[in-house]
Amino acid sequence: MIFYFSGTGNSLHVARQIAHDQGEKLVSIAQAMEEKQWRYSLDLHEKVGFVFPVYAWRPPKIVTDFIERVQLERFLNPYLFAVCTCGEDAGDTMKILRSALRKRIWHLDSTAAVLMPNNYILSYDIDNEALQREKLKKAEQTIDEINQSISQRKKGVLCEAPGKFSILKTRVIGLGFQNFACHPKNFWVQDTCVSCGKCERICPLQNIKLLEGKPTWGKECAKCLACIHICPQQAIQYGKSTLKKGRYYHPDLWQKENRGL
């Protein structure tokens, strides 16, 4: 069973690849939280994975909140792994995840990080197209290596990409981001909005509603920026910081979204 959270599609792409190759069921953490679906029955020796993006060098809060609540029945001799996606480095993301799992008396058998195109445009611009293609190509190789490792039930760290100053980034900047920056109050929409509703459909927390044809944001926000990146008119902005920035959504999922799938 693969539990995943994704904003702009990178982690969903990875989760789908792993679930397909391992023959495991794919479960959306956001949907489970929305529906308050906490109980899952496992098969003996089942592989259980968590796949998610790195937000400010930490796991998204929704992921650790889900781990606090989820009930895994017949959790006998599982192989438990985690895979994160990140644009540069992951900081101490996996240490935070291990700590959350230890509180449930669960041990993480293996971890990995997959380098994907940058898309957190509140801090910097997206990667150029050449770098995006390079990262996506290397990501497929990394996903293949991860799948081989999972199939063999290998234990240990495949790659975590903590980067420099990981403690400072995760424990100070990341915690500050999680406690004080995850709010929607600075989102706004330009007149170029065509009321397509993609932002409403894509929001993993169901936090966006169209009122008189324009998106409005509720109180919940993971700061995934999916609404900004999915907008075909680039009409959604966050303050002034995104006005001249590019947009990115995983290309495979972007094509499906624009075919109405």
C-alpha positions as YAML, in Angstrom:
chain: A
units: angstrom
residues:
- id: 1
  name: MET
  ca: [0.00, 0.00, 0.00]
- id: 2
  name: ILE
  ca: [1.42, 3.37, -1.07]
- id: 3
  name: PHE
  ca: [0.20, 6.47, 0.77]
- id: 4
  name: TYR
  ca: [1.00, 9.67, -1.10]
- id: 5
  name: PHE
  ca: [0.58, 13.41, -0.99]
- id: 6
  name: SER
  ca: [1.28, 15.64, -3.98]
- id: 7
  name: GLY
  ca: [0.76, 19.23, -5.05]
- id: 8
  name: THR
  ca: [2.23, 19.83, -8.49]
- id: 9
  name: GLY
  ca: [2.39, 16.18, -9.51]
- id: 10
  name: ASN
  ca: [6.01, 15.19, -8.92]
- id: 11
  name: SER
  ca: [5.27, 12.98, -5.93]
- id: 12
  name: LEU
  ca: [2.12, 11.57, -7.55]
- id: 13
  name: HIS
  ca: [4.18, 10.53, -10.57]
- id: 14
  name: VAL
  ca: [6.72, 8.78, -8.33]
- id: 15
  name: ALA
  ca: [3.99, 7.14, -6.24]
- id: 16
  name: ARG
  ca: [2.22, 5.83, -9.34]
- id: 17
  name: GLN
  ca: [5.42, 4.36, -10.73]
- id: 18
  name: ILE
  ca: [6.20, 2.58, -7.47]
- id: 19
  name: ALA
  ca: [2.62, 1.35, -6.97]
- id: 20
  name: HIS
  ca: [2.52, -0.01, -10.52]
- id: 21
  name: ASP
  ca: [5.86, -1.82, -10.30]
- id: 22
  name: GLN
  ca: [5.21, -3.20, -6.83]
- id: 23
  name: GLY
  ca: [1.60, -4.16, -7.46]
- id: 24
  name: GLU
  ca: [0.48, -2.10, -4.48]
- id: 25
  name: LYS
  ca: [-2.66, -0.03, -3.95]
- id: 26
  name: LEU
  ca: [-2.31, 3.76, -4.18]
- id: 27
  name: VAL
  ca: [-3.99, 5.85, -1.46]
- id: 28
  name: SER
  ca: [-4.26, 9.66, -1.44]
- id: 29
  name: ILE
  ca: [-3.43, 11.05, 1.99]
- id: 30
  name: ALA
  ca: [-5.39, 14.23, 1.24]
- id: 31
  name: GLN
  ca: [-8.50, 12.26, 0.29]
- id: 32
  name: ALA
  ca: [-8.13, 9.99, 3.30]
- id: 33
  name: MET
  ca: [-7.90, 13.01, 5.60]
- id: 34
  name: GLU
  ca: [-10.93, 14.63, 3.94]
- id: 35
  name: GLU
  ca: [-13.00, 11.45, 4.28]
- id: 36
  name: LYS
  ca: [-11.58, 10.57, 7.71]
- id: 37
  name: GLN
  ca: [-10.56, 7.18, 6.36]
- id: 38
  name: TRP
  ca: [-8.03, 5.92, 8.89]
- id: 39
  name: ARG
  ca: [-8.28, 2.11, 8.84]
- id: 40
  name: TYR
  ca: [-6.48, -0.04, 6.29]
- id: 41
  name: SER
  ca: [-6.10, -3.80, 6.31]
- id: 42
  name: LEU
  ca: [-2.78, -5.16, 5.09]
- id: 43
  name: ASP
  ca: [-1.70, -8.49, 3.72]
- id: 44
  name: LEU
  ca: [1.05, -10.45, 5.41]
- id: 45
  name: HIS
  ca: [4.51, -9.16, 4.37]
- id: 46
  name: GLU
  ca: [2.91, -6.24, 2.50]
- id: 47
  name: LYS
  ca: [5.09, -3.32, 1.42]
- id: 48
  name: VAL
  ca: [3.95, 0.00, 2.87]
- id: 49
  name: GLY
  ca: [5.28, 3.28, 1.55]
- id: 50
  name: PHE
  ca: [4.88, 7.02, 2.07]
- id: 51
  name: VAL
  ca: [5.62, 9.27, -0.92]
- id: 52
  name: PHE
  ca: [5.50, 13.05, -0.56]
- id: 53
  name: PRO
  ca: [7.22, 16.33, -1.50]
- id: 54
  name: VAL
  ca: [9.57, 18.29, 0.72]
- id: 55
  name: TYR
  ca: [8.15, 21.61, 1.94]
- id: 56
  name: ALA
  ca: [10.74, 23.90, 3.53]
- id: 57
  name: TRP
  ca: [13.00, 20.92, 4.29]
- id: 58
  name: ARG
  ca: [10.26, 19.02, 6.15]
- id: 59
  name: PRO
  ca: [7.46, 16.61, 5.30]
- id: 60
  name: PRO
  ca: [4.15, 18.44, 4.69]
- id: 61
  name: LYS
  ca: [2.20, 18.67, 7.92]
- id: 62
  name: ILE
  ca: [-0.69, 16.72, 6.39]
- id: 63
  name: VAL
  ca: [1.64, 13.72, 6.03]
- id: 64
  name: THR
  ca: [2.70, 13.64, 9.69]
- id: 65
  name: ASP
  ca: [-0.90, 14.35, 10.77]
- id: 66
  name: PHE
  ca: [-2.01, 11.34, 8.75]
- id: 67
  name: ILE
  ca: [0.65, 9.14, 10.32]
- id: 68
  name: GLU
  ca: [-0.67, 10.11, 13.77]
- id: 69
  name: ARG
  ca: [-4.17, 8.93, 12.84]
- id: 70
  name: VAL
  ca: [-3.82, 6.01, 10.43]
- id: 71
  name: GLN
  ca: [-4.62, 2.53, 11.70]
- id: 72
  name: LEU
  ca: [-2.89, -0.33, 9.88]
- id: 73
  name: GLU
  ca: [-4.56, -3.63, 10.67]
- id: 74
  name: ARG
  ca: [-2.60, -6.89, 10.45]
- id: 75
  name: PHE
  ca: [0.60, -4.82, 10.33]
- id: 76
  name: LEU
  ca: [2.77, -7.95, 10.52]
- id: 77
  name: ASN
  ca: [6.30, -8.14, 9.14]
- id: 78
  name: PRO
  ca: [5.83, -5.25, 6.69]
- id: 79
  name: TYR
  ca: [8.48, -3.56, 4.63]
- id: 80
  name: LEU
  ca: [8.10, 0.15, 5.43]
- id: 81
  name: PHE
  ca: [9.72, 2.76, 3.18]
- id: 82
  name: ALA
  ca: [9.51, 6.46, 2.40]
- id: 83
  name: VAL
  ca: [10.34, 8.45, -0.73]
- id: 84
  name: CYS
  ca: [10.42, 12.23, -0.90]
- id: 85
  name: THR
  ca: [10.72, 14.52, -3.91]
- id: 86
  name: CYS
  ca: [12.69, 17.75, -3.75]
- id: 87
  name: GLY
  ca: [14.07, 20.43, -6.04]
- id: 88
  name: GLU
  ca: [17.45, 20.87, -4.37]
- id: 89
  name: ASP
  ca: [17.93, 19.21, -0.99]
- id: 90
  name: ALA
  ca: [15.68, 17.58, 1.56]
- id: 91
  name: GLY
  ca: [17.26, 18.75, 4.80]
- id: 92
  name: ASP
  ca: [16.33, 16.50, 7.73]
- id: 93
  name: THR
  ca: [12.98, 15.56, 6.22]
- id: 94
  name: MET
  ca: [13.45, 11.85, 6.80]
- id: 95
  name: LYS
  ca: [14.51, 12.38, 10.41]
- id: 96
  name: ILE
  ca: [11.21, 14.17, 11.03]
- id: 97
  name: LEU
  ca: [9.33, 11.32, 9.35]
- id: 98
  name: ARG
  ca: [11.20, 8.67, 11.33]
- id: 99
  name: SER
  ca: [10.32, 10.49, 14.53]
- id: 100
  name: ALA
  ca: [6.62, 10.55, 13.57]
- id: 101
  name: LEU
  ca: [6.70, 6.83, 12.79]
- id: 102
  name: ARG
  ca: [8.56, 5.95, 16.01]
- id: 103
  name: LYS
  ca: [5.69, 7.47, 17.97]
- id: 104
  name: ARG
  ca: [3.54, 4.75, 16.42]
- id: 105
  name: ILE
  ca: [6.25, 2.17, 17.20]
- id: 106
  name: TRP
  ca: [6.89, 1.72, 13.47]
- id: 107
  name: HIS
  ca: [10.38, 1.39, 12.03]
- id: 108
  name: LEU
  ca: [11.32, 2.82, 8.65]
- id: 109
  name: ASP
  ca: [13.23, 0.18, 6.66]
- id: 110
  name: SER
  ca: [14.44, 2.32, 3.76]
- id: 111
  name: THR
  ca: [14.40, 5.91, 2.52]
- id: 112
  name: ALA
  ca: [15.10, 7.69, -0.73]
- id: 113
  name: ALA
  ca: [14.91, 11.15, -2.29]
- id: 114
  name: VAL
  ca: [14.12, 11.90, -5.92]
- id: 115
  name: LEU
  ca: [15.43, 15.15, -7.38]
- id: 116
  name: MET
  ca: [12.69, 16.84, -9.39]
- id: 117
  name: PRO
  ca: [12.23, 20.25, -11.08]
- id: 118
  name: ASN
  ca: [12.01, 23.21, -8.71]
- id: 119
  name: ASN
  ca: [8.56, 24.77, -8.52]
- id: 120
  name: TYR
  ca: [8.41, 26.69, -5.23]
- id: 121
  name: ILE
  ca: [8.11, 30.09, -6.87]
- id: 122
  name: LEU
  ca: [7.58, 31.99, -3.63]
- id: 123
  name: SER
  ca: [11.33, 31.72, -3.07]
- id: 124
  name: TYR
  ca: [12.83, 31.33, -6.57]
- id: 125
  name: ASP
  ca: [11.88, 30.84, -10.19]
- id: 126
  name: ILE
  ca: [11.28, 27.45, -11.77]
- id: 127
  name: ASP
  ca: [14.15, 25.59, -13.41]
- id: 128
  name: ASN
  ca: [14.70, 26.33, -17.08]
- id: 129
  name: GLU
  ca: [13.36, 23.79, -19.59]
- id: 130
  name: ALA
  ca: [16.73, 22.14, -20.20]
- id: 131
  name: LEU
  ca: [17.28, 21.58, -16.48]
- id: 132
  name: GLN
  ca: [13.73, 20.30, -16.09]
- id: 133
  name: ARG
  ca: [14.29, 17.70, -18.81]
- id: 134
  name: GLU
  ca: [17.60, 16.68, -17.25]
- id: 135
  name: LYS
  ca: [16.07, 16.28, -13.79]
- id: 136
  name: LEU
  ca: [13.07, 14.36, -15.07]
- id: 137
  name: LYS
  ca: [15.30, 11.98, -17.03]
- id: 138
  name: LYS
  ca: [17.52, 11.31, -14.02]
- id: 139
  name: ALA
  ca: [14.42, 10.96, -11.83]
- id: 140
  name: GLU
  ca: [13.23, 8.01, -13.92]
- id: 141
  name: GLN
  ca: [16.58, 6.29, -13.32]
- id: 142
  name: THR
  ca: [16.30, 6.97, -9.60]
- id: 143
  name: ILE
  ca: [12.75, 5.61, -9.52]
- id: 144
  name: ASP
  ca: [13.95, 2.42, -11.23]
- id: 145
  name: GLU
  ca: [16.69, 2.04, -8.59]
- id: 146
  name: ILE
  ca: [14.16, 2.62, -5.81]
- id: 147
  name: ASN
  ca: [11.83, 0.00, -7.25]
- id: 148
  name: GLN
  ca: [14.64, -2.53, -7.46]
- id: 149
  name: SER
  ca: [15.53, -1.81, -3.85]
- id: 150
  name: ILE
  ca: [11.92, -2.18, -2.69]
- id: 151
  name: SER
  ca: [11.44, -5.41, -4.66]
- id: 152
  name: GLN
  ca: [14.46, -6.87, -2.88]
- id: 153
  name: ARG
  ca: [13.27, -5.41, 0.44]
- id: 154
  name: LYS
  ca: [16.64, -3.79, 0.95]
- id: 155
  name: LYS
  ca: [17.19, -1.79, 4.11]
- id: 156
  name: GLY
  ca: [19.00, 1.50, 4.60]
- id: 157
  name: VAL
  ca: [19.33, 4.82, 2.81]
- id: 158
  name: LEU
  ca: [19.30, 4.81, -0.96]
- id: 159
  name: CYS
  ca: [19.72, 8.60, -1.02]
- id: 160
  name: GLU
  ca: [18.38, 11.37, 1.17]
- id: 161
  name: ALA
  ca: [20.07, 14.56, -0.19]
- id: 162
  name: PRO
  ca: [20.16, 16.42, 3.14]
- id: 163
  name: GLY
  ca: [22.33, 19.25, 1.78]
- id: 164
  name: LYS
  ca: [24.21, 21.81, 3.86]
- id: 165
  name: PHE
  ca: [22.94, 23.29, 7.14]
- id: 166
  name: SER
  ca: [20.19, 20.67, 7.29]
- id: 167
  name: ILE
  ca: [19.49, 21.18, 11.00]
- id: 168
  name: LEU
  ca: [19.07, 24.94, 10.58]
- id: 169
  name: LYS
  ca: [16.89, 24.56, 7.50]
- id: 170
  name: THR
  ca: [14.61, 21.89, 8.94]
- id: 171
  name: ARG
  ca: [14.41, 22.81, 12.62]
- id: 172
  name: VAL
  ca: [14.29, 26.59, 12.28]
- id: 173
  name: ILE
  ca: [13.21, 27.70, 8.79]
- id: 174
  name: GLY
  ca: [11.05, 24.66, 8.13]
- id: 175
  name: LEU
  ca: [9.29, 24.79, 11.48]
- id: 176
  name: GLY
  ca: [8.66, 28.50, 11.03]
- id: 177
  name: PHE
  ca: [7.20, 27.84, 7.59]
- id: 178
  name: GLN
  ca: [4.94, 25.11, 8.93]
- id: 179
  name: ASN
  ca: [3.70, 27.12, 11.91]
- id: 180
  name: PHE
  ca: [3.35, 30.59, 10.39]
- id: 181
  name: ALA
  ca: [3.42, 30.48, 6.57]
- id: 182
  name: CYS
  ca: [0.84, 27.82, 5.71]
- id: 183
  name: HIS
  ca: [-2.09, 30.15, 5.17]
- id: 184
  name: PRO
  ca: [-3.93, 31.28, 2.03]
- id: 185
  name: LYS
  ca: [-4.43, 34.97, 2.81]
- id: 186
  name: ASN
  ca: [-2.05, 36.30, 0.11]
- id: 187
  name: PHE
  ca: [-3.56, 34.40, -2.84]
- id: 188
  name: TRP
  ca: [-5.41, 36.52, -5.38]
- id: 189
  name: VAL
  ca: [-6.65, 36.19, -8.95]
- id: 190
  name: GLN
  ca: [-6.22, 38.47, -11.94]
- id: 191
  name: ASP
  ca: [-8.94, 39.48, -14.39]
- id: 192
  name: THR
  ca: [-7.48, 37.02, -16.93]
- id: 193
  name: CYS
  ca: [-9.16, 34.15, -15.01]
- id: 194
  name: VAL
  ca: [-11.52, 32.24, -17.33]
- id: 195
  name: SER
  ca: [-13.38, 30.34, -14.56]
- id: 196
  name: CYS
  ca: [-12.12, 26.94, -15.78]
- id: 197
  name: GLY
  ca: [-12.27, 25.49, -12.25]
- id: 198
  name: LYS
  ca: [-8.96, 23.63, -12.46]
- id: 199
  name: CYS
  ca: [-7.69, 25.28, -9.28]
- id: 200
  name: GLU
  ca: [-10.79, 24.09, -7.41]
- id: 201
  name: ARG
  ca: [-10.37, 20.52, -8.68]
- id: 202
  name: ILE
  ca: [-6.63, 20.33, -8.08]
- id: 203
  name: CYS
  ca: [-6.49, 21.67, -4.50]
- id: 204
  name: PRO
  ca: [-5.55, 18.65, -2.33]
- id: 205
  name: LEU
  ca: [-7.25, 20.15, 0.73]
- id: 206
  name: GLN
  ca: [-10.49, 21.08, -1.08]
- id: 207
  name: ASN
  ca: [-9.79, 24.64, 0.05]
- id: 208
  name: ILE
  ca: [-10.77, 26.48, -3.15]
- id: 209
  name: LYS
  ca: [-14.31, 27.25, -4.28]
- id: 210
  name: LEU
  ca: [-15.47, 29.23, -7.29]
- id: 211
  name: LEU
  ca: [-17.72, 32.12, -6.30]
- id: 212
  name: GLU
  ca: [-19.20, 34.08, -9.18]
- id: 213
  name: GLY
  ca: [-16.72, 32.28, -11.40]
- id: 214
  name: LYS
  ca: [-13.59, 33.28, -9.45]
- id: 215
  name: PRO
  ca: [-11.56, 31.19, -6.99]
- id: 216
  name: THR
  ca: [-11.78, 31.98, -3.30]
- id: 217
  name: TRP
  ca: [-9.64, 30.35, -0.64]
- id: 218
  name: GLY
  ca: [-10.78, 28.93, 2.68]
- id: 219
  name: LYS
  ca: [-8.77, 28.62, 5.86]
- id: 220
  name: GLU
  ca: [-6.81, 25.45, 5.14]
- id: 221
  name: CYS
  ca: [-3.64, 25.56, 3.03]
- id: 222
  name: ALA
  ca: [-0.67, 23.23, 2.58]
- id: 223
  name: LYS
  ca: [1.16, 25.92, 0.55]
- id: 224
  name: CYS
  ca: [1.68, 23.39, -2.25]
- id: 225
  name: LEU
  ca: [1.01, 26.09, -4.89]
- id: 226
  name: ALA
  ca: [-0.82, 23.60, -7.11]
- id: 227
  name: CYS
  ca: [-3.52, 26.20, -7.82]
- id: 228
  name: ILE
  ca: [-0.92, 28.67, -9.10]
- id: 229
  name: HIS
  ca: [0.86, 26.19, -11.31]
- id: 230
  name: ILE
  ca: [-2.23, 24.51, -12.81]
- id: 231
  name: CYS
  ca: [-3.89, 27.76, -13.91]
- id: 232
  name: PRO
  ca: [-3.75, 27.85, -17.74]
- id: 233
  name: GLN
  ca: [-3.96, 31.66, -17.74]
- id: 234
  name: GLN
  ca: [-1.36, 32.16, -14.98]
- id: 235
  name: ALA
  ca: [-4.06, 34.28, -13.36]
- id: 236
  name: ILE
  ca: [-3.51, 33.09, -9.78]
- id: 237
  name: GLN
  ca: [-0.83, 34.94, -7.84]
- id: 238
  name: TYR
  ca: [0.56, 35.02, -4.33]
- id: 239
  name: GLY
  ca: [1.31, 38.57, -3.29]
- id: 240
  name: LYS
  ca: [3.67, 40.12, -5.82]
- id: 241
  name: SER
  ca: [6.34, 37.41, -5.65]
- id: 242
  name: THR
  ca: [4.84, 35.18, -8.37]
- id: 243
  name: LEU
  ca: [3.95, 37.81, -10.96]
- id: 244
  name: LYS
  ca: [7.03, 37.31, -13.13]
- id: 245
  name: LYS
  ca: [7.76, 33.69, -12.25]
- id: 246
  name: GLY
  ca: [7.27, 30.66, -14.47]
- id: 247
  name: ARG
  ca: [4.87, 27.80, -13.83]
- id: 248
  name: TYR
  ca: [5.52, 24.07, -13.54]
- id: 249
  name: TYR
  ca: [3.35, 20.96, -13.28]
- id: 250
  name: HIS
  ca: [4.63, 17.46, -13.92]
- id: 251
  name: PRO
  ca: [4.32, 17.08, -17.73]
- id: 252
  name: ASP
  ca: [2.58, 13.68, -17.74]
- id: 253
  name: LEU
  ca: [-0.06, 14.84, -15.28]
- id: 254
  name: TRP
  ca: [-0.42, 18.23, -17.01]
- id: 255
  name: GLN
  ca: [-1.36, 16.44, -20.23]
- id: 256
  name: LYS
  ca: [-3.94, 14.32, -18.42]
- id: 257
  name: GLU
  ca: [-5.41, 17.36, -16.67]
- id: 258
  name: ASN
  ca: [-5.76, 19.21, -19.96]
- id: 259
  name: ARG
  ca: [-7.45, 16.21, -21.58]
- id: 260
  name: GLY
  ca: [-9.99, 16.38, -18.79]
- id: 261
  name: LEU
  ca: [-8.80, 13.15, -17.17]
...
